[in-house]
Amino acid sequence: MLSVIPNPPRIALPIVGSDDLFPVRRVYCVGRNYAAHAREMGKDPDREPPFFFMKPADTLQIVTGDAAVDHPYPPRTENYHFEVEMVAALSVGGRDIPEADALHHVYGYAVGLDMTRRDVQDEAKRLARPWDLAKSADASAPIGPLHPADRIGHPVRGAITLAVDATERQRGDLSEMIWSIPEQIALLSTYFELHPGDLIFTGTPSGVGAVGRGETMTAAIEGLGAIRLHVV
């Protein structure tokens, strides 16, 4: 007989400087939000409006501490790509949120990674199919602890980098986003009613590429620290 869990546990993120946890609801991601990355993916950043996709909340892999944590290389891919991103966490929801008010909805920020089965994504693009299998592998959304905005403010500039072992592979600046975080929130709220606990992965700079088993990724954002993952 099927057993039912009446109140399944929610995924929650640690908060820097607090014993409280931040419960997660949905995970939204904006695509190609840095001009150089858009160009390396063969797109024109001056013509393309922003677009969004989603990851299941249980793809989050919460990473804390200075030591590297094990990150599983997923099946059905031979081209597993890293994409370092700043993540915005919402504590206030709403529909049709004005851009001028959008930052009042943000609780804080974290370092994140949008890991992607690139070969699966390329095939999906070729066949005009959804990206779900490419973007939603188990543990494909590593994320560090949340830094509350009332302590650090709302970052609009600062280095965002990713290194594999000792080699830097991605480097950009938060100021290079095509669509700002207020613009992302305002637009996303015209498609969905946003809620407390929603996360937005805000895009990646250029330099995305493959990572292999046995390699260690270090994703860092100025003011938000770093997370480290050892691919196994």
mmCIF file of C-alpha atoms in Angstrom:
data_model
loop_
_atom_site.group_PDB
_atom_site.id
_atom_site.type_symbol
_atom_site.label_atom_id
_atom_site.label_comp_id
_atom_site.label_asym_id
_atom_site.label_seq_id
_atom_site.Cartn_x
_atom_site.Cartn_y
_atom_site.Cartn_z
ATOM 1 C CA MET A 1 0.000 0.000 0.000
ATOM 2 C CA LEU A 2 1.314 3.434 -0.946
ATOM 3 C CA SER A 3 2.370 5.527 2.019
ATOM 4 C CA VAL A 4 1.908 9.291 1.880
ATOM 5 C CA ILE A 5 4.153 11.858 3.522
ATOM 6 C CA PRO A 6 1.666 14.536 4.682
ATOM 7 C CA ASN A 7 4.245 17.279 5.194
ATOM 8 C CA PRO A 8 7.416 16.485 3.260
ATOM 9 C CA PRO A 9 10.498 18.350 4.483
ATOM 10 C CA ARG A 10 11.346 21.519 2.585
ATOM 11 C CA ILE A 11 14.733 22.380 1.205
ATOM 12 C CA ALA A 12 16.263 25.236 3.176
ATOM 13 C CA LEU A 13 19.433 27.274 2.807
ATOM 14 C CA PRO A 14 21.738 28.324 5.642
ATOM 15 C CA ILE A 15 21.943 32.053 6.303
ATOM 16 C CA VAL A 16 25.270 33.692 7.044
ATOM 17 C CA GLY A 17 25.366 35.037 10.591
ATOM 18 C CA SER A 18 22.163 33.305 11.684
ATOM 19 C CA ASP A 19 20.951 29.966 12.984
ATOM 20 C CA ASP A 20 17.768 30.370 10.921
ATOM 21 C CA LEU A 21 17.200 28.653 7.591
ATOM 22 C CA PHE A 22 15.691 30.028 4.381
ATOM 23 C CA PRO A 23 13.028 27.641 2.978
ATOM 24 C CA VAL A 24 13.127 27.300 -0.808
ATOM 25 C CA ARG A 25 10.047 27.222 -3.024
ATOM 26 C CA ARG A 26 10.979 27.449 -6.727
ATOM 27 C CA VAL A 27 14.195 27.861 -8.705
ATOM 28 C CA TYR A 28 14.063 30.175 -11.723
ATOM 29 C CA CYS A 29 17.017 30.793 -14.050
ATOM 30 C CA VAL A 30 17.562 33.531 -16.621
ATOM 31 C CA GLY A 31 19.333 32.537 -19.809
ATOM 32 C CA ARG A 32 22.220 34.286 -21.578
ATOM 33 C CA ASN A 33 22.276 37.377 -19.339
ATOM 34 C CA TYR A 34 25.919 38.385 -19.963
ATOM 35 C CA ALA A 35 26.739 39.720 -23.428
ATOM 36 C CA ALA A 36 30.001 37.786 -23.847
ATOM 37 C CA HIS A 37 28.309 34.533 -22.841
ATOM 38 C CA ALA A 38 25.443 35.192 -25.262
ATOM 39 C CA ARG A 39 27.981 35.646 -28.045
ATOM 40 C CA GLU A 40 29.885 32.465 -27.157
ATOM 41 C CA MET A 41 26.551 30.621 -27.401
ATOM 42 C CA GLY A 42 26.021 32.068 -30.888
ATOM 43 C CA LYS A 43 23.396 34.670 -29.972
ATOM 44 C CA ASP A 44 23.112 38.452 -30.362
ATOM 45 C CA PRO A 45 22.732 40.041 -26.908
ATOM 46 C CA ASP A 46 21.535 43.318 -28.439
ATOM 47 C CA ARG A 47 18.436 41.737 -29.976
ATOM 48 C CA GLU A 48 17.327 38.937 -27.669
ATOM 49 C CA PRO A 49 14.884 39.692 -24.840
ATOM 50 C CA PRO A 50 15.430 37.829 -21.562
ATOM 51 C CA PHE A 51 14.039 34.325 -21.195
ATOM 52 C CA PHE A 52 13.687 31.994 -18.242
ATOM 53 C CA PHE A 53 13.732 28.290 -17.441
ATOM 54 C CA MET A 54 13.313 26.379 -14.194
ATOM 55 C CA LYS A 55 15.133 23.736 -12.203
ATOM 56 C CA PRO A 56 13.385 21.511 -9.638
ATOM 57 C CA ALA A 57 14.115 22.753 -6.115
ATOM 58 C CA ASP A 58 15.555 19.365 -5.192
ATOM 59 C CA THR A 59 18.400 19.849 -7.698
ATOM 60 C CA LEU A 60 19.931 22.275 -5.178
ATOM 61 C CA GLN A 61 23.154 20.974 -3.635
ATOM 62 C CA ILE A 62 23.842 23.060 -0.546
ATOM 63 C CA VAL A 63 27.560 23.750 -0.075
ATOM 64 C CA THR A 64 28.990 25.159 3.140
ATOM 65 C CA GLY A 65 32.471 25.442 4.601
ATOM 66 C CA ASP A 66 35.854 25.906 2.983
ATOM 67 C CA ALA A 67 36.514 22.286 1.980
ATOM 68 C CA ALA A 68 35.390 20.904 -1.376
ATOM 69 C CA VAL A 69 32.285 18.721 -1.270
ATOM 70 C CA ASP A 70 31.656 15.789 -3.604
ATOM 71 C CA HIS A 71 29.554 16.630 -6.647
ATOM 72 C CA PRO A 72 28.171 13.725 -8.705
ATOM 73 C CA TYR A 73 28.896 13.602 -12.420
ATOM 74 C CA PRO A 74 25.469 12.822 -13.927
ATOM 75 C CA PRO A 75 24.658 9.945 -16.267
ATOM 76 C CA ARG A 76 23.792 10.313 -19.956
ATOM 77 C CA THR A 77 26.323 13.050 -20.725
ATOM 78 C CA GLU A 78 29.916 13.328 -21.845
ATOM 79 C CA ASN A 79 29.953 17.145 -21.839
ATOM 80 C CA TYR A 80 29.000 18.444 -18.383
ATOM 81 C CA HIS A 81 29.366 22.223 -18.168
ATOM 82 C CA PHE A 82 29.768 24.696 -15.300
ATOM 83 C CA GLU A 83 28.072 28.108 -15.213
ATOM 84 C CA VAL A 84 28.790 30.280 -12.164
ATOM 85 C CA GLU A 85 25.930 32.611 -11.210
ATOM 86 C CA MET A 86 24.778 34.955 -8.487
ATOM 87 C CA VAL A 87 21.508 33.788 -6.948
ATOM 88 C CA ALA A 88 18.869 36.183 -5.611
ATOM 89 C CA ALA A 89 16.488 34.850 -2.937
ATOM 90 C CA LEU A 90 13.047 36.436 -2.527
ATOM 91 C CA SER A 91 11.342 36.995 0.828
ATOM 92 C CA VAL A 92 8.358 38.909 -0.596
ATOM 93 C CA GLY A 93 6.241 37.779 -3.524
ATOM 94 C CA GLY A 94 3.767 39.383 -5.875
ATOM 95 C CA ARG A 95 2.530 39.803 -9.423
ATOM 96 C CA ASP A 96 3.472 42.576 -11.845
ATOM 97 C CA ILE A 97 6.103 43.909 -9.471
ATOM 98 C CA PRO A 98 7.300 47.390 -10.495
ATOM 99 C CA GLU A 99 10.977 47.478 -11.325
ATOM 100 C CA ALA A 100 11.470 50.360 -8.896
ATOM 101 C CA ASP A 101 10.159 48.192 -6.020
ATOM 102 C CA ALA A 102 11.779 44.912 -7.009
ATOM 103 C CA LEU A 103 14.781 44.990 -4.676
ATOM 104 C CA HIS A 104 12.448 45.297 -1.686
ATOM 105 C CA HIS A 105 11.429 41.710 -2.495
ATOM 106 C CA VAL A 106 14.994 40.332 -2.214
ATOM 107 C CA TYR A 107 16.113 38.727 1.044
ATOM 108 C CA GLY A 108 19.699 38.016 0.065
ATOM 109 C CA TYR A 109 22.255 36.592 -2.349
ATOM 110 C CA ALA A 110 24.405 33.493 -2.771
ATOM 111 C CA VAL A 111 26.984 31.923 -5.060
ATOM 112 C CA GLY A 112 25.447 29.307 -7.328
ATOM 113 C CA LEU A 113 26.209 27.033 -10.265
ATOM 114 C CA ASP A 114 23.878 26.123 -13.112
ATOM 115 C CA MET A 115 25.372 22.770 -14.136
ATOM 116 C CA THR A 116 24.318 21.642 -17.609
ATOM 117 C CA ARG A 117 24.452 18.502 -19.731
ATOM 118 C CA ARG A 118 25.604 20.547 -22.720
ATOM 119 C CA ASP A 119 25.464 17.709 -25.237
ATOM 120 C CA VAL A 120 21.881 16.973 -24.185
ATOM 121 C CA GLN A 121 21.009 20.675 -24.400
ATOM 122 C CA ASP A 122 22.547 20.990 -27.869
ATOM 123 C CA GLU A 123 20.483 18.031 -29.080
ATOM 124 C CA ALA A 124 17.336 19.523 -27.540
ATOM 125 C CA LYS A 125 18.010 22.823 -29.320
ATOM 126 C CA ARG A 126 18.557 21.018 -32.613
ATOM 127 C CA LEU A 127 15.235 19.213 -32.277
ATOM 128 C CA ALA A 128 13.383 22.238 -30.799
ATOM 129 C CA ARG A 129 12.683 20.309 -27.604
ATOM 130 C CA PRO A 130 12.619 21.455 -23.951
ATOM 131 C CA TRP A 131 15.843 21.717 -21.952
ATOM 132 C CA ASP A 132 14.639 19.804 -18.866
ATOM 133 C CA LEU A 133 16.950 16.796 -19.225
ATOM 134 C CA ALA A 134 19.909 19.122 -19.810
ATOM 135 C CA LYS A 135 19.291 21.459 -16.890
ATOM 136 C CA SER A 136 17.716 19.259 -14.213
ATOM 137 C CA ALA A 137 20.243 16.552 -13.373
ATOM 138 C CA ASP A 138 20.469 15.570 -9.716
ATOM 139 C CA ALA A 139 22.544 18.122 -7.753
ATOM 140 C CA SER A 140 22.810 20.360 -10.834
ATOM 141 C CA ALA A 141 22.239 23.558 -8.831
ATOM 142 C CA PRO A 142 25.023 23.832 -6.237
ATOM 143 C CA ILE A 143 24.523 26.842 -3.973
ATOM 144 C CA GLY A 144 26.299 28.445 -1.043
ATOM 145 C CA PRO A 145 24.824 30.081 2.065
ATOM 146 C CA LEU A 146 22.659 33.185 1.786
ATOM 147 C CA HIS A 147 24.071 36.610 2.593
ATOM 148 C CA PRO A 148 21.215 38.874 3.757
ATOM 149 C CA ALA A 149 20.826 42.091 1.778
ATOM 150 C CA ASP A 150 20.334 44.071 4.976
ATOM 151 C CA ARG A 151 23.986 43.273 5.761
ATOM 152 C CA ILE A 152 25.706 43.389 2.376
ATOM 153 C CA GLY A 153 23.359 45.550 0.298
ATOM 154 C CA HIS A 154 22.386 44.647 -3.270
ATOM 155 C CA PRO A 155 25.520 43.814 -5.299
ATOM 156 C CA VAL A 156 25.624 45.506 -8.689
ATOM 157 C CA ARG A 157 29.343 45.081 -9.391
ATOM 158 C CA GLY A 158 32.113 42.752 -8.330
ATOM 159 C CA ALA A 159 34.122 39.894 -9.780
ATOM 160 C CA ILE A 160 32.357 36.609 -10.546
ATOM 161 C CA THR A 161 34.737 33.737 -11.320
ATOM 162 C CA LEU A 162 35.069 29.995 -11.669
ATOM 163 C CA ALA A 163 38.284 27.957 -11.571
ATOM 164 C CA VAL A 164 38.815 24.284 -12.347
ATOM 165 C CA ASP A 165 41.670 23.001 -10.211
ATOM 166 C CA ALA A 166 44.238 25.827 -10.438
ATOM 167 C CA THR A 167 43.044 27.269 -13.758
ATOM 168 C CA GLU A 168 40.581 30.153 -13.957
ATOM 169 C CA ARG A 169 37.952 29.399 -16.587
ATOM 170 C CA GLN A 170 35.304 32.082 -16.091
ATOM 171 C CA ARG A 171 35.698 35.728 -15.113
ATOM 172 C CA GLY A 172 33.223 38.534 -15.385
ATOM 173 C CA ASP A 173 31.697 41.342 -13.354
ATOM 174 C CA LEU A 174 28.174 41.590 -11.995
ATOM 175 C CA SER A 175 27.911 44.991 -13.685
ATOM 176 C CA GLU A 176 28.014 43.184 -17.054
ATOM 177 C CA MET A 177 24.509 41.717 -16.682
ATOM 178 C CA ILE A 178 22.330 42.624 -19.666
ATOM 179 C CA TRP A 179 19.176 42.591 -17.540
ATOM 180 C CA SER A 180 19.529 43.831 -13.966
ATOM 181 C CA ILE A 181 18.075 41.944 -11.024
ATOM 182 C CA PRO A 182 15.178 44.445 -10.644
ATOM 183 C CA GLU A 183 14.400 44.010 -14.352
ATOM 184 C CA GLN A 184 14.516 40.211 -14.018
ATOM 185 C CA ILE A 185 12.155 40.223 -11.029
ATOM 186 C CA ALA A 186 9.745 42.647 -12.677
ATOM 187 C CA LEU A 187 9.570 40.637 -15.910
ATOM 188 C CA LEU A 188 9.378 37.246 -14.201
ATOM 189 C CA SER A 189 6.457 38.493 -12.082
ATOM 190 C CA THR A 190 4.451 39.110 -15.261
ATOM 191 C CA TYR A 191 4.628 35.364 -16.008
ATOM 192 C CA PHE A 192 4.251 33.963 -12.467
ATOM 193 C CA GLU A 193 3.045 35.078 -9.104
ATOM 194 C CA LEU A 194 6.298 35.086 -7.177
ATOM 195 C CA HIS A 195 6.429 33.899 -3.564
ATOM 196 C CA PRO A 196 8.749 34.002 -0.576
ATOM 197 C CA GLY A 197 11.352 31.268 -1.013
ATOM 198 C CA ASP A 198 11.745 31.695 -4.769
ATOM 199 C CA LEU A 199 15.318 31.759 -6.078
ATOM 200 C CA ILE A 200 16.553 33.399 -9.271
ATOM 201 C CA PHE A 201 19.826 32.288 -10.853
ATOM 202 C CA THR A 202 20.785 35.527 -12.584
ATOM 203 C CA GLY A 203 23.031 34.426 -15.460
ATOM 204 C CA THR A 204 26.650 33.481 -16.120
ATOM 205 C CA PRO A 205 29.626 35.263 -17.693
ATOM 206 C CA SER A 206 31.576 33.855 -20.625
ATOM 207 C CA GLY A 207 33.990 30.954 -20.403
ATOM 208 C CA VAL A 208 31.555 28.132 -19.677
ATOM 209 C CA GLY A 209 33.044 24.736 -20.355
ATOM 210 C CA ALA A 210 33.295 21.089 -19.461
ATOM 211 C CA VAL A 211 34.414 19.651 -16.146
ATOM 212 C CA GLY A 212 35.545 16.069 -15.641
ATOM 213 C CA ARG A 213 35.561 13.506 -12.889
ATOM 214 C CA GLY A 214 38.350 14.129 -10.395
ATOM 215 C CA GLU A 215 38.458 17.881 -11.010
ATOM 216 C CA THR A 216 37.571 20.547 -8.431
ATOM 217 C CA MET A 217 35.505 23.626 -9.217
ATOM 218 C CA THR A 218 35.772 26.827 -7.181
ATOM 219 C CA ALA A 219 32.966 29.320 -7.826
ATOM 220 C CA ALA A 220 33.382 32.751 -6.265
ATOM 221 C CA ILE A 221 31.659 36.131 -6.203
ATOM 222 C CA GLU A 222 33.193 39.219 -4.650
ATOM 223 C CA GLY A 223 31.477 39.850 -1.315
ATOM 224 C CA LEU A 224 29.740 36.451 -1.264
ATOM 225 C CA GLY A 225 32.703 34.125 -0.815
ATOM 226 C CA ALA A 226 33.287 30.860 -2.652
ATOM 227 C CA ILE A 227 31.978 27.319 -2.910
ATOM 228 C CA ARG A 228 34.122 24.327 -3.873
ATOM 229 C CA LEU A 229 33.011 21.069 -5.464
ATOM 230 C CA HIS A 230 35.011 17.945 -6.301
ATOM 231 C CA VAL A 231 33.464 16.083 -9.241
ATOM 232 C CA VAL A 232 33.097 12.351 -8.552
#
